[in-house]
PDB file of C-alpha atoms in Angstrom:
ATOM      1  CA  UNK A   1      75.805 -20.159 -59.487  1.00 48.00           C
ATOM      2  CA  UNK A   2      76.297 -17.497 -56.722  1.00 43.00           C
ATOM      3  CA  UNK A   3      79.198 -19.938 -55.442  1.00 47.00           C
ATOM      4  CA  UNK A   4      80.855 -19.511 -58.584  1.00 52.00           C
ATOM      5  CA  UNK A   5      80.737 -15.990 -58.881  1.00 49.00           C
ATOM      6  CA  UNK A   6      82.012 -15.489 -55.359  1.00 49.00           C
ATOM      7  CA  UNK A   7      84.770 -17.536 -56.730  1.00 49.00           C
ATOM      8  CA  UNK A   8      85.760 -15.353 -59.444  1.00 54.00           C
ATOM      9  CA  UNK A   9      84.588 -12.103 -58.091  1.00 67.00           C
ATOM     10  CA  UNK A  10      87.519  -8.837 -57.416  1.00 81.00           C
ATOM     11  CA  UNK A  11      87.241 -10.002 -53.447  1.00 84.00           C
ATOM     12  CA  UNK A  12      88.731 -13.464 -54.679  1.00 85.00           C
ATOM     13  CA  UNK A  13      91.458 -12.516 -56.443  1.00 88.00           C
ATOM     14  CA  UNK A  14      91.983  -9.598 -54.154  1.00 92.00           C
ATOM     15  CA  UNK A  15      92.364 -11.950 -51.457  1.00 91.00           C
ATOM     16  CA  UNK A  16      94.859 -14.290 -53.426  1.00 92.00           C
ATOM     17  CA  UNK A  17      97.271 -11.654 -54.564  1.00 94.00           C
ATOM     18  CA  UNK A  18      97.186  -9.890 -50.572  1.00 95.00           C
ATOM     19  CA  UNK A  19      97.869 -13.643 -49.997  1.00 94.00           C
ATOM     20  CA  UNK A  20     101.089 -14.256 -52.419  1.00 96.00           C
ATOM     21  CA  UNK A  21     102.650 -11.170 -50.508  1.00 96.00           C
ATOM     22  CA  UNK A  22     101.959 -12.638 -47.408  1.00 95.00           C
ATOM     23  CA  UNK A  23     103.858 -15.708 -48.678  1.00 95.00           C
ATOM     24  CA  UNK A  24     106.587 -13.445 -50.053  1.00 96.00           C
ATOM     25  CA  UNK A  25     107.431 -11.720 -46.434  1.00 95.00           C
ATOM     26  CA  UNK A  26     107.635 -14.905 -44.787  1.00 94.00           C
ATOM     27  CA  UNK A  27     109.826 -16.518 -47.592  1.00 95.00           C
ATOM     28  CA  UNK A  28     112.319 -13.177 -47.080  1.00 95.00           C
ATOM     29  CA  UNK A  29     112.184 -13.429 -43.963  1.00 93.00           C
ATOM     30  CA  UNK A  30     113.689 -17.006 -43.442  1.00 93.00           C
ATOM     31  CA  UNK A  31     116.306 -16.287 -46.551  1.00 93.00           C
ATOM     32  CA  UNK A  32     117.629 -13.515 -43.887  1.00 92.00           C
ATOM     33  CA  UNK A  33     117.731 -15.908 -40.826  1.00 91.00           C
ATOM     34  CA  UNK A  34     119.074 -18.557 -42.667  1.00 92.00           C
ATOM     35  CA  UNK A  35     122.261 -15.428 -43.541  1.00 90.00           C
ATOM     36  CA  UNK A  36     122.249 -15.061 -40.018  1.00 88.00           C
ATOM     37  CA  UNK A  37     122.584 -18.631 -39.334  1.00 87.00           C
ATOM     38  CA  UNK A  38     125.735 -19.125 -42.239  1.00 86.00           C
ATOM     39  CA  UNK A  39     127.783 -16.338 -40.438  1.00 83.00           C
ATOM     40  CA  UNK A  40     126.791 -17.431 -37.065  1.00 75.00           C
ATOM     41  CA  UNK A  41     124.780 -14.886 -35.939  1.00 62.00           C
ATOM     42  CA  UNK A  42     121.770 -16.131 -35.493  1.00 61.00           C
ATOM     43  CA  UNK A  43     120.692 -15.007 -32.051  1.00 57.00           C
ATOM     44  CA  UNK A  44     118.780 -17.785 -31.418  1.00 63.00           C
ATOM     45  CA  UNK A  45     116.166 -17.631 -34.388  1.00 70.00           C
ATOM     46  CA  UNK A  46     114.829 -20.345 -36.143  1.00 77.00           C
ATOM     47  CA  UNK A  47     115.169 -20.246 -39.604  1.00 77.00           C
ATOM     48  CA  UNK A  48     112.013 -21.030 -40.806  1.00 80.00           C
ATOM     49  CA  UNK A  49     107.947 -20.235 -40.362  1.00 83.00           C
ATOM     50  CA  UNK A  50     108.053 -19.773 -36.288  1.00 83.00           C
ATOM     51  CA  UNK A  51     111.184 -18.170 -36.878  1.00 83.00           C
ATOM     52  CA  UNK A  52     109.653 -15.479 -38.881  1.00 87.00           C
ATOM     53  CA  UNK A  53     106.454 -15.324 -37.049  1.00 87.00           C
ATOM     54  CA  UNK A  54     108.875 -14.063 -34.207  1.00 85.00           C
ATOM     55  CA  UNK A  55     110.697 -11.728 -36.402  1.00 86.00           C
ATOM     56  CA  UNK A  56     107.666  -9.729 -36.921  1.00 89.00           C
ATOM     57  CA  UNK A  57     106.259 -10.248 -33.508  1.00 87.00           C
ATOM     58  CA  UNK A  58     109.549  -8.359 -32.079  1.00 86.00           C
ATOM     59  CA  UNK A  59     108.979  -5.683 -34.564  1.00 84.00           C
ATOM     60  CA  UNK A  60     107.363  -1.688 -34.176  1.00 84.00           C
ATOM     61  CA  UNK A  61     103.220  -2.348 -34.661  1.00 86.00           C
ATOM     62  CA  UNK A  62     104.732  -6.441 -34.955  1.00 87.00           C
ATOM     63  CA  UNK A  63     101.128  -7.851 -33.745  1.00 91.00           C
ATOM     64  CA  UNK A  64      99.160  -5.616 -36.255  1.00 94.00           C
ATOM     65  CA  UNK A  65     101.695  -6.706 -39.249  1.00 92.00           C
ATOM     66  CA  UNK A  66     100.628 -10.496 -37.715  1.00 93.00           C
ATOM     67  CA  UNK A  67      97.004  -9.551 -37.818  1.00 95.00           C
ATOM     68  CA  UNK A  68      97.736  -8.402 -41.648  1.00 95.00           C
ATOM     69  CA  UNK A  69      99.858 -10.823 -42.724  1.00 94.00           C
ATOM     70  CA  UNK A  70      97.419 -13.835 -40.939  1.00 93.00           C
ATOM     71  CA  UNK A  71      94.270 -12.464 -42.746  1.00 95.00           C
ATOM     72  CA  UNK A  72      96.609 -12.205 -45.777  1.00 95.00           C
ATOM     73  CA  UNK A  73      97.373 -15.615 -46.284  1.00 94.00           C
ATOM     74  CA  UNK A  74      93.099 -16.430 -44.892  1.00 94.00           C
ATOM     75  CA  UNK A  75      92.855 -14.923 -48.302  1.00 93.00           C
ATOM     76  CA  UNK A  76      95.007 -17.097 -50.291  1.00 94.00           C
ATOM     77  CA  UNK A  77      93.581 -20.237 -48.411  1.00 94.00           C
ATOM     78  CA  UNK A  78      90.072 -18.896 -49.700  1.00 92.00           C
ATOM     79  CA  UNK A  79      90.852 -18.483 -52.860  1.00 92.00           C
ATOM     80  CA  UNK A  80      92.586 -22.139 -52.916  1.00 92.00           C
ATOM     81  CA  UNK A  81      89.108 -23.492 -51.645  1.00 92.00           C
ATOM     82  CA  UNK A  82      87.655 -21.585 -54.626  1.00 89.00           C
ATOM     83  CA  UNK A  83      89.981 -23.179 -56.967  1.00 88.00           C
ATOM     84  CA  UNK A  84      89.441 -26.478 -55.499  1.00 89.00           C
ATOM     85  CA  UNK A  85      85.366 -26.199 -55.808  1.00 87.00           C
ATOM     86  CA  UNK A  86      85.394 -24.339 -59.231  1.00 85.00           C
ATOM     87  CA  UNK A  87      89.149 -25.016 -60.993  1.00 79.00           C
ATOM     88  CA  UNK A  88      91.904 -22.820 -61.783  1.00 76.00           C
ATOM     89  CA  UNK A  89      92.277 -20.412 -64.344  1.00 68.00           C
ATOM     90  CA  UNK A  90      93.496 -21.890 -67.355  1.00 63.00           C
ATOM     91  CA  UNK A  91      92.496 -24.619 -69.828  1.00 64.00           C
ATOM     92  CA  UNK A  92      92.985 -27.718 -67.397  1.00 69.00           C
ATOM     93  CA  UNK A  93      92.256 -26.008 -64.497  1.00 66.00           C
ATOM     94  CA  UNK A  94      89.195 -28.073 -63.746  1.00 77.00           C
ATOM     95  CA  UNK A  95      91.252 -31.610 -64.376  1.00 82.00           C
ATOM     96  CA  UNK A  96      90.658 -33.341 -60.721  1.00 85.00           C
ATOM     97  CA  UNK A  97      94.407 -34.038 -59.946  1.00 84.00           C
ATOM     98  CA  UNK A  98      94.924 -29.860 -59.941  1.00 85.00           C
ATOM     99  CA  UNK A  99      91.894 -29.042 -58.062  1.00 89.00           C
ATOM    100  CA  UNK A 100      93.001 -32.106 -55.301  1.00 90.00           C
ATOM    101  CA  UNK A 101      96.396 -30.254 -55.169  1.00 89.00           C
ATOM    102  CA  UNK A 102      93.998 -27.009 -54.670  1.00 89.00           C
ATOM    103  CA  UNK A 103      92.363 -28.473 -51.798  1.00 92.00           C
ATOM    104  CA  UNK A 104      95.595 -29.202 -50.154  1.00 90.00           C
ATOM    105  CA  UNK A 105      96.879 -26.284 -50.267  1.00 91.00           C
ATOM    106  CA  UNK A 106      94.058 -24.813 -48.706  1.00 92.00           C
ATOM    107  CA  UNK A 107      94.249 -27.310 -45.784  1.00 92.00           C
ATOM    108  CA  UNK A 108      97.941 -25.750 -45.608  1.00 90.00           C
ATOM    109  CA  UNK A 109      97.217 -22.365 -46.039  1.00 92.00           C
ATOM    110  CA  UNK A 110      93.980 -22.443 -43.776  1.00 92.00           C
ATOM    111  CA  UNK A 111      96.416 -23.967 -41.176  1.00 90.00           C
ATOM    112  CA  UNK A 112      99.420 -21.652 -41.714  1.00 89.00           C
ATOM    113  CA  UNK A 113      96.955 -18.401 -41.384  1.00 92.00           C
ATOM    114  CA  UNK A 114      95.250 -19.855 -37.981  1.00 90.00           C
ATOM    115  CA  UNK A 115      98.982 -20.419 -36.507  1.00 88.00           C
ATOM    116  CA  UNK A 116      99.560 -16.643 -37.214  1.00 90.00           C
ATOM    117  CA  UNK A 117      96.392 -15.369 -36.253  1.00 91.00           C
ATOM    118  CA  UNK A 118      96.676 -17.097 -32.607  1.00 89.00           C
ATOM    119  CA  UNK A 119     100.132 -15.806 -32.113  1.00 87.00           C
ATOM    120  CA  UNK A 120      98.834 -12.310 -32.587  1.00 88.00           C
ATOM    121  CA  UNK A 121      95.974 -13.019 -30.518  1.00 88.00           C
ATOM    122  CA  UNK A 122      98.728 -14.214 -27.182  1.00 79.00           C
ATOM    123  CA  UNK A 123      99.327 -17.730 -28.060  1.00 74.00           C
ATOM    124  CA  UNK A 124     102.524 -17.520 -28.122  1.00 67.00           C
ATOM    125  CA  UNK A 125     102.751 -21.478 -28.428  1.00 62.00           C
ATOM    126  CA  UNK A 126     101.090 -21.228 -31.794  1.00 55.00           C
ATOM    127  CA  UNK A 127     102.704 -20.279 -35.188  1.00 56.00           C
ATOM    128  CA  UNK A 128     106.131 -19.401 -33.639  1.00 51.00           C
ATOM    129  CA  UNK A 129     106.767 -23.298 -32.623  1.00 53.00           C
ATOM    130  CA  UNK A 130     109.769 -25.062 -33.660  1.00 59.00           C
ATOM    131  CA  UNK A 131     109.291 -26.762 -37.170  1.00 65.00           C
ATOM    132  CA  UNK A 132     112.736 -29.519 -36.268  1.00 66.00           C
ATOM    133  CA  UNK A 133     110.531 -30.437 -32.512  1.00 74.00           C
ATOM    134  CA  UNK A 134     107.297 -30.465 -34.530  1.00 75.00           C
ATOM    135  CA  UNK A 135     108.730 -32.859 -37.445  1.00 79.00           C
ATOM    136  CA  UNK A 136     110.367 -35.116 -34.551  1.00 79.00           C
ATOM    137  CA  UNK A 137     107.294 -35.551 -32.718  1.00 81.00           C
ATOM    138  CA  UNK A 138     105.296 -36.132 -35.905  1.00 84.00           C
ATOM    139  CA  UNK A 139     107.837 -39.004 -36.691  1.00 85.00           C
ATOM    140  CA  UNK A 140     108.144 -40.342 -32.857  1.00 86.00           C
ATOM    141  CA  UNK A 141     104.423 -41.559 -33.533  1.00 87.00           C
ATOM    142  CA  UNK A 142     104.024 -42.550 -36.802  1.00 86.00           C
ATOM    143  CA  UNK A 143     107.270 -44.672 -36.136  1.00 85.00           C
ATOM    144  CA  UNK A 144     104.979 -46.362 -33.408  1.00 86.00           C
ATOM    145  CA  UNK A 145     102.311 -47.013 -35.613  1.00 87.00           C
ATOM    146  CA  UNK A 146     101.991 -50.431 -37.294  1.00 87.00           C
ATOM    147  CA  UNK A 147     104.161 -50.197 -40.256  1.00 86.00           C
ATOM    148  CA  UNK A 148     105.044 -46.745 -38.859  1.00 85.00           C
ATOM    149  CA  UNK A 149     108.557 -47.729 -40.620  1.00 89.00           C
ATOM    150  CA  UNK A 150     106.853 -47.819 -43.790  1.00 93.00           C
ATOM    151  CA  UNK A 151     104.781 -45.133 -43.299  1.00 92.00           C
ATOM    152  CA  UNK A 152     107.187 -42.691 -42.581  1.00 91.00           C
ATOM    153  CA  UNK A 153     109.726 -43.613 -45.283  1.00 92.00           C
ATOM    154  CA  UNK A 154     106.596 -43.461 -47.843  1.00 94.00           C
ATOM    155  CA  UNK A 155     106.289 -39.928 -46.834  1.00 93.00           C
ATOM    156  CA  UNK A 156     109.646 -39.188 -46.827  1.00 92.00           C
ATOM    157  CA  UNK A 157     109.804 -40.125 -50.015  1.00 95.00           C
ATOM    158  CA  UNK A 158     107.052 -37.950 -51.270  1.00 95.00           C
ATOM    159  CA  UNK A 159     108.176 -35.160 -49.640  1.00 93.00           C
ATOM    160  CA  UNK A 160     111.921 -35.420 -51.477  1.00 95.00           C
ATOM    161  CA  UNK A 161     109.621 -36.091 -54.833  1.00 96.00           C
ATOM    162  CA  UNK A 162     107.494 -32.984 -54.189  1.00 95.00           C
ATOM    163  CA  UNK A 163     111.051 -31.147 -53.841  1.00 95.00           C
ATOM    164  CA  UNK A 164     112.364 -32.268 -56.799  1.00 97.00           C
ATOM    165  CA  UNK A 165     109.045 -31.657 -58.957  1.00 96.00           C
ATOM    166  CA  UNK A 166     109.124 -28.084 -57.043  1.00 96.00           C
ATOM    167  CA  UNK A 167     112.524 -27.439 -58.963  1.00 97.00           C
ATOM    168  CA  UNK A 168     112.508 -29.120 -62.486  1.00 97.00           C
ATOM    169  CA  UNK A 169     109.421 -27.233 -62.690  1.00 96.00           C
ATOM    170  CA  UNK A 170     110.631 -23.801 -61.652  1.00 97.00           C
ATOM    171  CA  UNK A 171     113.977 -24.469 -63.686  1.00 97.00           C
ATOM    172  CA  UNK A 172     111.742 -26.117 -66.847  1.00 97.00           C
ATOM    173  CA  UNK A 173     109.647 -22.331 -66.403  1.00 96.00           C
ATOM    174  CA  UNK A 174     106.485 -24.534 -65.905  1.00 95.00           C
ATOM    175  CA  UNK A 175     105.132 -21.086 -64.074  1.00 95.00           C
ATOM    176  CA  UNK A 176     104.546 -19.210 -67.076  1.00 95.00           C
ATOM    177  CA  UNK A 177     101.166 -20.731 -67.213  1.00 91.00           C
ATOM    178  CA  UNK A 178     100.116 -18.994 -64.291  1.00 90.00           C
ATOM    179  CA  UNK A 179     101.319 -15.532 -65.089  1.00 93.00           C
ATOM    180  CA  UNK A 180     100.226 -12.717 -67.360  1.00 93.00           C
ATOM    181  CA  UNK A 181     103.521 -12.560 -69.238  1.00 91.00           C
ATOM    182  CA  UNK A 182     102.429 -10.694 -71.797  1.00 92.00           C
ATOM    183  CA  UNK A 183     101.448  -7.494 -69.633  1.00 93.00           C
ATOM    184  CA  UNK A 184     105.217  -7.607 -68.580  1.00 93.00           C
ATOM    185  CA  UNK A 185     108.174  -5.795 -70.132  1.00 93.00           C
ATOM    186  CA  UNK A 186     111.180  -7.725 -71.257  1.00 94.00           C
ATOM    187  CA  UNK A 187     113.102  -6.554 -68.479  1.00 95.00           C
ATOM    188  CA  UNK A 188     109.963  -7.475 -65.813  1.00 95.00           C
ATOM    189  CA  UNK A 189     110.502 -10.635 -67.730  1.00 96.00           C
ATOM    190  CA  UNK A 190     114.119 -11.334 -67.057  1.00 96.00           C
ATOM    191  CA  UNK A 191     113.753 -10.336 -63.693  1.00 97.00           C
ATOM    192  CA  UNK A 192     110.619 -12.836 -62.625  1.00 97.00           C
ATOM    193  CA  UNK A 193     112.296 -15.818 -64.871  1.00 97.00           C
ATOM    194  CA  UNK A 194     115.550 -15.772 -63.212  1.00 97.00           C
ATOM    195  CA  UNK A 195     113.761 -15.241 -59.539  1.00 97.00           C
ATOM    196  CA  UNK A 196     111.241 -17.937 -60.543  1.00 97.00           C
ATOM    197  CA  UNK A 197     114.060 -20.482 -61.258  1.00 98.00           C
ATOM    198  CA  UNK A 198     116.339 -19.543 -58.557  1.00 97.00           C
ATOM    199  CA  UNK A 199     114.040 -19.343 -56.064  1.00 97.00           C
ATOM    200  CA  UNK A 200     111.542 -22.769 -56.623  1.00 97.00           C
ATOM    201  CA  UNK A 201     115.035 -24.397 -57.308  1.00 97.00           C
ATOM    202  CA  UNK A 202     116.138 -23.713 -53.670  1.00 97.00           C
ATOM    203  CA  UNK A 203     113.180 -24.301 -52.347  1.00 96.00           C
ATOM    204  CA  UNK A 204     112.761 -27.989 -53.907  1.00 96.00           C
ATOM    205  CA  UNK A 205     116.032 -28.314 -52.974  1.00 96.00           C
ATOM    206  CA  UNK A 206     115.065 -27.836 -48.858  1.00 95.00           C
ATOM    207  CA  UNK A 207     112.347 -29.667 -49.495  1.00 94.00           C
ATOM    208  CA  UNK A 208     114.228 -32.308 -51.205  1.00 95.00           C
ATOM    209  CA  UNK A 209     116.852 -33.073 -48.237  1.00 94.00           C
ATOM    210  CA  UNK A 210     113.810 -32.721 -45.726  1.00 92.00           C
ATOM    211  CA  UNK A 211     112.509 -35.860 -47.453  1.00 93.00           C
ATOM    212  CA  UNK A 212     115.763 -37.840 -47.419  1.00 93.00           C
ATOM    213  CA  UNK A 213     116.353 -36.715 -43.534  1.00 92.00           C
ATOM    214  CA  UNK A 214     112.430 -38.377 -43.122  1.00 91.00           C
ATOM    215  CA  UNK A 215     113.515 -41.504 -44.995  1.00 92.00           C
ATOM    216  CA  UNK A 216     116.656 -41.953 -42.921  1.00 91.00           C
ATOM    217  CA  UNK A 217     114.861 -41.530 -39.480  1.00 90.00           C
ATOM    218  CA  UNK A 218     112.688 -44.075 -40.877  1.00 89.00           C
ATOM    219  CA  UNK A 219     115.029 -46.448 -42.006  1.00 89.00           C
ATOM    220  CA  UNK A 220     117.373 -45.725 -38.887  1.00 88.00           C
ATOM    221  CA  UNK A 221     113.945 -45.751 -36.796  1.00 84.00           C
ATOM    222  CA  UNK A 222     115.260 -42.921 -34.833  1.00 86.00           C
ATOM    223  CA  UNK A 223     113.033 -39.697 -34.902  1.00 83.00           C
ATOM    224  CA  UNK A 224     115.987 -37.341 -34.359  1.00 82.00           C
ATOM    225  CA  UNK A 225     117.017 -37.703 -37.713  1.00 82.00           C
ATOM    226  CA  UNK A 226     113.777 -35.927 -38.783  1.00 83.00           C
ATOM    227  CA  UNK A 227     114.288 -32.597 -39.612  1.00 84.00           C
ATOM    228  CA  UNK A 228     112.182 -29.615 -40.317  1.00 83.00           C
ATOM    229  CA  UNK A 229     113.135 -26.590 -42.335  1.00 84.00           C
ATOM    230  CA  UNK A 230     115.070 -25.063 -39.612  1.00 83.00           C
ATOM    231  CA  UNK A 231     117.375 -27.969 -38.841  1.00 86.00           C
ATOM    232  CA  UNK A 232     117.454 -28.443 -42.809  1.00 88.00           C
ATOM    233  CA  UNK A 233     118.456 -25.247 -43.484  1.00 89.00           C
ATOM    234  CA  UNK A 234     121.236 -25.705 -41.149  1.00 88.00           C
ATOM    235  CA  UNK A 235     122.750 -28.654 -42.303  1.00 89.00           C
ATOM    236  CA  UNK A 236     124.010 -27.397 -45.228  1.00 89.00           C
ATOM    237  CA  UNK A 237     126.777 -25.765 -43.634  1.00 86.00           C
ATOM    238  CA  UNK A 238     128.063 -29.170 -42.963  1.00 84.00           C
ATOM    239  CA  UNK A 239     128.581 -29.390 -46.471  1.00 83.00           C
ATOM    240  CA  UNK A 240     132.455 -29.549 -47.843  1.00 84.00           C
ATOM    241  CA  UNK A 241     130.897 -25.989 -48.964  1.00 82.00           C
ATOM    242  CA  UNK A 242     130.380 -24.587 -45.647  1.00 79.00           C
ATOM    243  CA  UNK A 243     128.289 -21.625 -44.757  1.00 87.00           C
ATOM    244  CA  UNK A 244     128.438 -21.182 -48.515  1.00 92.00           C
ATOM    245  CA  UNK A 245     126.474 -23.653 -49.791  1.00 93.00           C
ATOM    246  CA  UNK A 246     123.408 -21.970 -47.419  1.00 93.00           C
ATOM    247  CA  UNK A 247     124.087 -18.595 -48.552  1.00 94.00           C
ATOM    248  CA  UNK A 248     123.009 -19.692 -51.957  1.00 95.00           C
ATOM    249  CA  UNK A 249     119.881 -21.315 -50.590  1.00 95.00           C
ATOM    250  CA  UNK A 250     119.272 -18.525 -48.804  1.00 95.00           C
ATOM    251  CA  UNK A 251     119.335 -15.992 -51.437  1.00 96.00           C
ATOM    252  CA  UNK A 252     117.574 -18.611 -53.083  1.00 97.00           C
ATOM    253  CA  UNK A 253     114.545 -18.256 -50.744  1.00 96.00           C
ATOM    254  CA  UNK A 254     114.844 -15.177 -50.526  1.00 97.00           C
ATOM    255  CA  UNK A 255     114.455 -14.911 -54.352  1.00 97.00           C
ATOM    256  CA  UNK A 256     110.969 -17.173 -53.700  1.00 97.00           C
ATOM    257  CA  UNK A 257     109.607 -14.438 -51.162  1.00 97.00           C
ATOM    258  CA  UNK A 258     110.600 -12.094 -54.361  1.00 97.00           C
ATOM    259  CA  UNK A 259     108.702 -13.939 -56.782  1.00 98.00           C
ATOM    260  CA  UNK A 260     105.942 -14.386 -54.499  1.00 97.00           C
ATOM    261  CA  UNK A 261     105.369 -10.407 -54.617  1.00 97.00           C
ATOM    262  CA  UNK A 262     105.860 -11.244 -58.419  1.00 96.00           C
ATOM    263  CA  UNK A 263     102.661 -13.452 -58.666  1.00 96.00           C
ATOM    264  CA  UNK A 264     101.060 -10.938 -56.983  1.00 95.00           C
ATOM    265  CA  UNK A 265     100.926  -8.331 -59.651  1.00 94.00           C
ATOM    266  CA  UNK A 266     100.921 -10.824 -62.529  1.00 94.00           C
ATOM    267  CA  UNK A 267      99.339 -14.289 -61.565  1.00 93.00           C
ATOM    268  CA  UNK A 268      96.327 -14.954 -63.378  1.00 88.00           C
ATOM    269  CA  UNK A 269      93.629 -15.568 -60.870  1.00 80.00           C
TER     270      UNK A 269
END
């Protein structure tokens, strides 16, 4: 009983909202290296978690902002594990496939926010680490698993499922549910639908290709074909769009980090 009020106390949903900012800055912040990265100016930056991590680090006060923005998304991991215990807010929240997807995302977010706090804390090997290395080494040993052929393609595939579920949903306006529409004005409205479908669009859409890059290192059985959001991002601008065809998803992510900041004013937690 105490458990459950924990869950639903101001602290709670307090936590989650400082958390959906959190997820917001980061989001911005790799929609802006990606526009580096499209006009070739990318100085070196990874477009993508690490990349971002380092943006901030090289900023005025950049370790405090780390310390924030770390506890910040500690918050939205707790408030996942509270939604994974108890169920979400609405009238299937407690159906066990949503509070299973709960729990994962608190494994994620739990993991994400210990990445950022031990960057701000001097590991500088932590958080800031390159997400195309990381997805290559992943693959390098599943690949020499038993059936590490299968095994990677499987999640390959998942991952390009997940990305495509990410944007029929956003484009379908399946996040309504979650948000207090009804406190918003018509305008607020406009605003968050187009930045909700614009932004989980492009960001099924990275997730998408990450999954087919997974399937074809698998098939291939060659790990370098594995690529994580920073070598994803990039190849787009092999595209017979160019540079152009990233812009969009940058914006597009970009738009995400926007709607992020959306949910947390108006989610209902």
């Amino acid at each position: 009983m105490h458990a459950r009020r924990a869950a639903n106390s101001t602290a709670v949903s307090a936590a989650a909202r400082a958390g959906f900012v959190a997820r917001g800055v980061i989001y911005v912040l790799i929609g802006i290296l990606s526009l580096r990265i499209a006009f070739s100016d990318d100085g070196g930056k990874q477009a993508d978690r690490g990349g971002a991590i380092a943006e901030i680090a090289e900023k005025p006060f950049g370790t405090l902002l780390l310390w924030l923005l770390g506890a910040a998304l500690a918050g939205m991991a707790l408030w996942r594990l509270s939604e994974a215990a108890f169920g979400q807010a609405g009238p299937d929240g407690k159906k066990a496939s949503k509070r299973a997807m709960a729990a994962g995302r608190f494994v994620f977010y739990g993991f994400v926010s210990y990445s950022v706090l031990s960057y701000a804390a001097g590991d500088k090997g932590s958080g800031s680490g390159s997400s195309d290395k990381n997805s290559q080494d992943v693959t390098a040993k599943a690949l020499d698993w038993p059936g590490g052929q299968w095994i990677v393609a499987v999640a390959g595939i998942a991952v390009a499922a997940a990305g495509v579920w990410i944007a029929v949903r956003a484009i379908m306006q399946k996040f309504h549910e979650h948000l207090k529409m009804f406190e918003m004005s018509e305008k607020a409205r406009k605003v968050i639908d187009f930045l909700g479908m614009f932004g989980g669009a492009a960001r099924g859409v990275v997730f998408a290709v990450a999954g087919v890059f997974a399937v074809a290192a698998a098939v291939q059985h060659e790990p370098g074909k594995a690529k994580g959001m920073d070598d994803t991002l990039r190849s787009f601008t092999e595209t017979p769009a160019g540079p152009w065809l990233l812009v969009l998803i940058a914006v597009g992510l970009s738009a995400f980090g926007a709607f992020s900041w959306a949910n947390a004013r108006w989610r209902k937690v």
